[in-house]
Amino acid sequence: MPLADTHCHLFFESFDEDRAAVIERARAAGVERILTLGVDIPSSAASVEQARQYDGVYAAVGVHPNDAARVWHGESTLAELRALAQTDEVVAIGEIGLDYYRDYTPPDLQRSVFVAQLLLAAELGLPVSIHIRDAVADALTIMSDWTAELRARGNALAAHPGVWHAFGGTEAEAQKAIDAGFLLGIGGPVTFKNARERQQVVAALPLEAMVLETDAPFLAPHPHRGRRNEPAYVRLVAEKIAELHACEVEEVIAVTSQNADKTFGWRDIV
Ligand SMILES: [Zn+2]
């Protein structure tokens, strides 16, 4: 069963020297699907280009909350995202969300940019990849309202609306996201030696609620912590989850890859 890395950023310049080799190593490690996400318009366009260039790589386009103040110009930005999102390489809208930890973008602007992109996702029938930092209550309210609206309108996206990426919340927060239809993206931090609480939460969550991710080039799993991360390392995340669930790694891979399949579809790029 092939692995899927449902969240990474191949556009970063730290991959400029060896991007093809990084993707080759992922394939050699059994990672057959890689979702690479933009954080603004140029990086979204680069993500589409890289998905076009490399087999097994798919793109998400979106404006990250920390970049919103710098790059968001309302309707014109939305139109650029819409045009990018309608290419064959794009299977999701992201990375979008709320980040009150950094103060690069005022919270009210973050919320309106987040909602605008959720509405774009609904319009295009594309799932979302969501970043949440120090903003769980607001984000969960917006996410739940959005999927309630999708259900009310009979939008098929309601069944698989997307992923709470780099999930690091409590069991109760996980349950709220799951109730709203979302999957939880589990990555490198679950492998860290000092991550007991996070590990306990992941141990308690059903595999059916999870997808695997790296967030490469960031958040490299143990024993690569502190160095550049890459999609091949998603296997280390699967191995840690198998240990926490006392099951075979193949089961973790099978269930999480199926979850990713249902959400992102991985349609053929022509
Ligand atoms: Zn990310």
Short mmCIF file of C-alpha atoms and ligand atoms in Angstrom, two decimals:
data_model
loop_
_atom_site.label_atom_id
_atom_site.label_comp_id
_atom_site.label_asym_id
_atom_site.label_seq_id
_atom_site.Cartn_x
_atom_site.Cartn_y
_atom_site.Cartn_z
CA MET A 1 0.00 0.00 0.00
CA PRO A 2 1.47 3.35 -1.02
CA LEU A 3 2.01 6.20 1.43
CA ALA A 4 0.67 9.72 0.94
CA ASP A 5 2.30 12.91 2.24
CA THR A 6 -0.78 15.14 2.46
CA HIS A 7 1.04 18.36 3.36
CA CYS A 8 4.42 19.70 2.30
CA HIS A 9 5.95 22.72 0.57
CA LEU A 10 8.19 21.69 -2.29
CA PHE A 11 8.39 25.26 -3.59
CA PHE A 12 10.80 26.30 -0.80
CA GLU A 13 14.23 27.29 -2.00
CA SER A 14 15.78 24.74 0.35
CA PHE A 15 14.65 22.20 -2.28
CA ASP A 16 16.01 24.12 -5.29
CA GLU A 17 19.26 22.17 -5.44
CA ASP A 18 17.81 18.66 -5.31
CA ARG A 19 14.01 18.76 -5.74
CA ALA A 20 13.95 15.87 -8.26
CA ALA A 21 16.12 13.72 -5.96
CA VAL A 22 13.84 14.49 -2.98
CA ILE A 23 10.81 13.33 -4.96
CA GLU A 24 12.72 10.25 -6.14
CA ARG A 25 13.63 9.36 -2.54
CA ALA A 26 9.96 9.70 -1.57
CA ARG A 27 8.96 7.31 -4.33
CA ALA A 28 11.68 4.86 -3.26
CA ALA A 29 10.24 5.01 0.28
CA GLY A 30 6.77 4.12 -1.05
CA VAL A 31 5.33 7.64 -1.02
CA GLU A 32 3.31 7.69 -4.22
CA ARG A 33 1.15 10.76 -3.54
CA ILE A 34 2.53 14.12 -2.43
CA LEU A 35 0.40 17.20 -1.88
CA THR A 36 2.46 20.39 -2.10
CA LEU A 37 0.82 23.61 -0.91
CA GLY A 38 1.27 27.28 -1.66
CA VAL A 39 1.06 30.08 0.90
CA ASP A 40 0.56 33.03 -1.49
CA ILE A 41 0.03 33.51 -5.24
CA PRO A 42 3.62 32.97 -6.49
CA SER A 43 4.15 29.88 -4.32
CA SER A 44 0.73 28.54 -5.35
CA ALA A 45 1.69 28.99 -9.01
CA ALA A 46 5.03 27.28 -8.32
CA SER A 47 3.18 24.39 -6.65
CA VAL A 48 1.00 23.93 -9.73
CA GLU A 49 4.12 24.00 -11.92
CA GLN A 50 5.87 21.39 -9.77
CA ALA A 51 2.81 19.12 -9.81
CA ARG A 52 2.85 19.40 -13.59
CA GLN A 53 6.52 18.50 -13.67
CA TYR A 54 6.68 15.54 -11.25
CA ASP A 55 4.59 12.36 -11.28
CA GLY A 56 2.68 11.72 -8.08
CA VAL A 57 2.88 15.37 -6.99
CA TYR A 58 -0.39 17.30 -6.64
CA ALA A 59 -0.93 20.95 -5.78
CA ALA A 60 -3.00 23.02 -3.40
CA VAL A 61 -3.36 26.76 -3.85
CA GLY A 62 -4.17 29.29 -1.18
CA VAL A 63 -3.14 32.25 0.95
CA HIS A 64 -1.73 31.44 4.40
CA PRO A 65 -3.00 33.60 7.30
CA ASN A 66 0.53 34.86 8.00
CA ASP A 67 0.85 36.06 4.41
CA ALA A 68 -2.66 37.52 4.05
CA ALA A 69 -1.84 41.10 5.12
CA ARG A 70 1.01 41.18 2.61
CA VAL A 71 -0.70 39.64 -0.41
CA TRP A 72 -4.51 39.72 -0.08
CA HIS A 73 -6.25 42.25 -2.32
CA GLY A 74 -9.78 40.88 -2.10
CA GLU A 75 -11.55 39.98 -5.35
CA SER A 76 -8.45 40.20 -7.55
CA THR A 77 -6.53 37.75 -5.35
CA LEU A 78 -9.54 35.46 -5.23
CA ALA A 79 -9.74 35.55 -9.03
CA GLU A 80 -6.06 34.58 -9.30
CA LEU A 81 -6.59 31.67 -6.92
CA ARG A 82 -9.71 30.58 -8.79
CA ALA A 83 -7.81 30.50 -12.09
CA LEU A 84 -4.96 28.47 -10.56
CA ALA A 85 -7.39 26.13 -8.78
CA GLN A 86 -9.10 25.22 -12.03
CA THR A 87 -5.99 23.55 -13.45
CA ASP A 88 -5.77 19.72 -13.48
CA GLU A 89 -2.89 19.68 -10.99
CA VAL A 90 -4.91 21.22 -8.16
CA VAL A 91 -6.78 18.91 -5.76
CA ALA A 92 -7.23 21.25 -2.76
CA ILE A 93 -7.37 24.81 -1.45
CA GLY A 94 -4.58 25.50 1.05
CA GLU A 95 -2.71 26.38 3.04
CA ILE A 96 -5.41 28.51 4.63
CA GLY A 97 -6.51 29.09 8.21
CA LEU A 98 -5.97 31.20 11.31
CA ASP A 99 -2.76 32.01 13.18
CA TYR A 100 -3.08 34.28 16.21
CA TYR A 101 0.38 33.25 17.44
CA ARG A 102 2.07 35.44 14.83
CA ASP A 103 0.77 38.96 14.41
CA TYR A 104 1.58 39.40 10.73
CA THR A 105 -2.10 39.74 9.82
CA PRO A 106 -4.87 41.30 11.99
CA PRO A 107 -7.29 38.58 13.20
CA ASP A 108 -10.35 40.10 11.52
CA LEU A 109 -8.56 40.10 8.15
CA GLN A 110 -7.40 36.52 8.78
CA ARG A 111 -10.99 35.45 9.37
CA SER A 112 -12.36 37.12 6.27
CA VAL A 113 -9.56 35.71 4.07
CA PHE A 114 -10.13 32.25 5.57
CA VAL A 115 -13.89 32.40 4.94
CA ALA A 116 -13.43 33.75 1.39
CA GLN A 117 -11.20 30.78 0.54
CA LEU A 118 -13.59 28.28 2.15
CA LEU A 119 -16.33 29.69 -0.08
CA LEU A 120 -14.03 29.32 -3.09
CA ALA A 121 -13.41 25.68 -2.11
CA ALA A 122 -17.16 25.10 -1.88
CA GLU A 123 -17.71 26.72 -5.26
CA LEU A 124 -15.04 24.54 -6.90
CA GLY A 125 -15.79 21.36 -4.92
CA LEU A 126 -12.20 21.20 -3.60
CA PRO A 127 -11.23 20.07 -0.07
CA VAL A 128 -9.15 22.36 2.15
CA SER A 129 -5.93 22.05 4.15
CA ILE A 130 -6.17 24.17 7.28
CA HIS A 131 -3.46 25.70 9.48
CA ILE A 132 -4.53 26.59 13.03
CA ARG A 133 -2.26 28.16 15.62
CA ASP A 134 -3.52 29.71 18.88
CA ALA A 135 -6.92 30.11 17.21
CA VAL A 136 -8.65 26.77 17.71
CA ALA A 137 -12.01 28.06 18.98
CA ASP A 138 -12.47 30.57 16.16
CA ALA A 139 -11.23 28.15 13.52
CA LEU A 140 -13.49 25.31 14.67
CA THR A 141 -16.52 27.61 14.67
CA ILE A 142 -15.77 28.75 11.12
CA MET A 143 -15.07 25.17 9.96
CA SER A 144 -18.26 23.77 11.55
CA ASP A 145 -20.41 26.57 10.13
CA TRP A 146 -18.90 25.98 6.69
CA THR A 147 -19.56 22.23 6.62
CA ALA A 148 -23.06 22.71 8.07
CA GLU A 149 -23.73 25.02 5.15
CA LEU A 150 -22.25 22.49 2.70
CA ARG A 151 -24.58 19.81 4.09
CA ALA A 152 -27.59 22.12 3.99
CA ARG A 153 -26.91 22.88 0.34
CA GLY A 154 -26.30 19.22 -0.56
CA ASN A 155 -22.71 20.00 -1.59
CA ALA A 156 -20.87 16.65 -2.00
CA LEU A 157 -17.79 18.25 -0.41
CA ALA A 158 -19.52 17.89 2.97
CA ALA A 159 -18.55 14.19 3.06
CA HIS A 160 -14.79 14.94 2.78
CA PRO A 161 -14.25 18.67 3.38
CA GLY A 162 -10.55 18.51 4.22
CA VAL A 163 -7.80 18.29 6.80
CA TRP A 164 -6.80 20.10 9.99
CA HIS A 165 -3.11 20.07 9.14
CA ALA A 166 -0.39 19.64 11.82
CA PHE A 167 -3.02 18.72 14.34
CA GLY A 168 -1.76 19.37 17.88
CA GLY A 169 -4.98 19.86 19.83
CA THR A 170 -6.83 18.01 22.55
CA GLU A 171 -9.09 14.98 22.15
CA ALA A 172 -12.14 17.24 22.59
CA GLU A 173 -10.92 19.59 19.86
CA ALA A 174 -10.21 16.62 17.59
CA GLN A 175 -13.75 15.38 18.16
CA LYS A 176 -15.23 18.75 17.15
CA ALA A 177 -13.23 18.70 13.94
CA ILE A 178 -14.22 15.08 13.25
CA ASP A 179 -17.89 15.95 13.91
CA ALA A 180 -17.58 18.71 11.30
CA GLY A 181 -16.25 16.09 8.83
CA PHE A 182 -12.54 16.91 8.97
CA LEU A 183 -9.51 14.63 9.07
CA LEU A 184 -6.52 15.33 11.31
CA GLY A 185 -3.09 15.66 9.71
CA ILE A 186 -0.43 13.95 11.85
CA GLY A 187 3.23 14.76 11.21
CA GLY A 188 6.75 14.86 12.62
CA PRO A 189 5.96 16.33 16.07
CA VAL A 190 4.25 13.07 17.15
CA THR A 191 7.68 11.39 16.92
CA PHE A 192 9.45 13.91 19.19
CA LYS A 193 10.77 12.51 22.47
CA ASN A 194 9.05 15.20 24.57
CA ALA A 195 5.64 14.80 22.87
CA ARG A 196 3.90 12.60 25.44
CA GLU A 197 0.63 14.56 25.50
CA ARG A 198 0.41 14.72 21.72
CA GLN A 199 1.18 10.99 21.55
CA GLN A 200 -1.60 10.20 24.03
CA VAL A 201 -4.11 12.13 21.94
CA VAL A 202 -2.99 10.40 18.72
CA ALA A 203 -3.15 7.01 20.48
CA ALA A 204 -6.78 7.72 21.37
CA LEU A 205 -7.87 8.83 17.89
CA PRO A 206 -9.17 6.31 15.36
CA LEU A 207 -6.97 5.74 12.31
CA GLU A 208 -10.08 6.54 10.23
CA ALA A 209 -9.73 10.18 11.40
CA MET A 210 -6.10 10.64 10.33
CA VAL A 211 -3.92 11.39 7.36
CA LEU A 212 -0.12 11.48 7.33
CA GLU A 213 1.98 14.53 6.48
CA THR A 214 5.47 15.96 6.79
CA ASP A 215 5.05 19.76 6.43
CA ALA A 216 8.46 19.52 4.73
CA PRO A 217 10.84 21.37 4.77
CA PHE A 218 9.70 22.01 8.37
CA LEU A 219 9.07 19.77 11.40
CA ALA A 220 11.33 16.86 10.50
CA PRO A 221 10.51 13.74 12.53
CA HIS A 222 12.91 12.06 14.93
CA PRO A 223 15.81 11.29 14.26
CA HIS A 224 16.02 14.09 11.69
CA ARG A 225 14.59 16.76 14.00
CA GLY A 226 16.08 20.21 13.44
CA ARG A 227 17.20 19.43 9.88
CA ARG A 228 15.39 19.78 6.55
CA ASN A 229 12.33 17.54 6.33
CA GLU A 230 11.29 15.74 3.14
CA PRO A 231 8.29 13.62 2.02
CA ALA A 232 10.19 10.30 2.33
CA TYR A 233 10.17 10.78 6.11
CA VAL A 234 6.38 10.42 6.27
CA ARG A 235 7.06 6.71 6.82
CA LEU A 236 8.58 7.57 10.23
CA VAL A 237 5.26 9.18 11.19
CA ALA A 238 3.38 6.04 10.13
CA GLU A 239 5.75 3.91 12.19
CA LYS A 240 5.22 6.06 15.30
CA ILE A 241 1.44 5.92 14.94
CA ALA A 242 1.64 2.12 14.56
CA GLU A 243 3.64 1.97 17.79
CA LEU A 244 1.07 4.17 19.59
CA HIS A 245 -1.83 2.08 18.27
CA ALA A 246 -0.02 -1.24 18.81
CA CYS A 247 -0.77 -2.28 15.24
CA GLU A 248 1.14 -3.05 12.07
CA VAL A 249 2.54 -0.08 10.15
CA GLU A 250 0.88 -1.51 7.03
CA GLU A 251 -2.51 -1.01 8.67
CA VAL A 252 -1.71 2.63 9.48
CA ILE A 253 -0.59 3.20 5.90
CA ALA A 254 -3.60 1.42 4.39
CA VAL A 255 -6.21 3.30 6.43
CA THR A 256 -4.62 6.75 6.24
CA SER A 257 -3.90 6.45 2.51
CA GLN A 258 -7.53 5.48 1.94
CA ASN A 259 -8.62 8.52 3.96
CA ALA A 260 -6.38 10.74 1.83
CA ASP A 261 -7.74 9.09 -1.33
CA LYS A 262 -11.34 9.81 -0.40
CA THR A 263 -10.53 13.43 0.40
CA PHE A 264 -8.15 14.44 -2.37
CA GLY A 265 -9.22 12.02 -5.12
CA TRP A 266 -5.74 12.19 -6.70
CA ARG A 267 -7.28 12.53 -10.13
CA ASP A 268 -4.99 11.84 -13.05
CA ILE A 269 -3.05 14.85 -14.26
CA VAL A 270 -3.24 15.13 -18.02
ZN ZN B 1 2.39 23.95 5.86
#
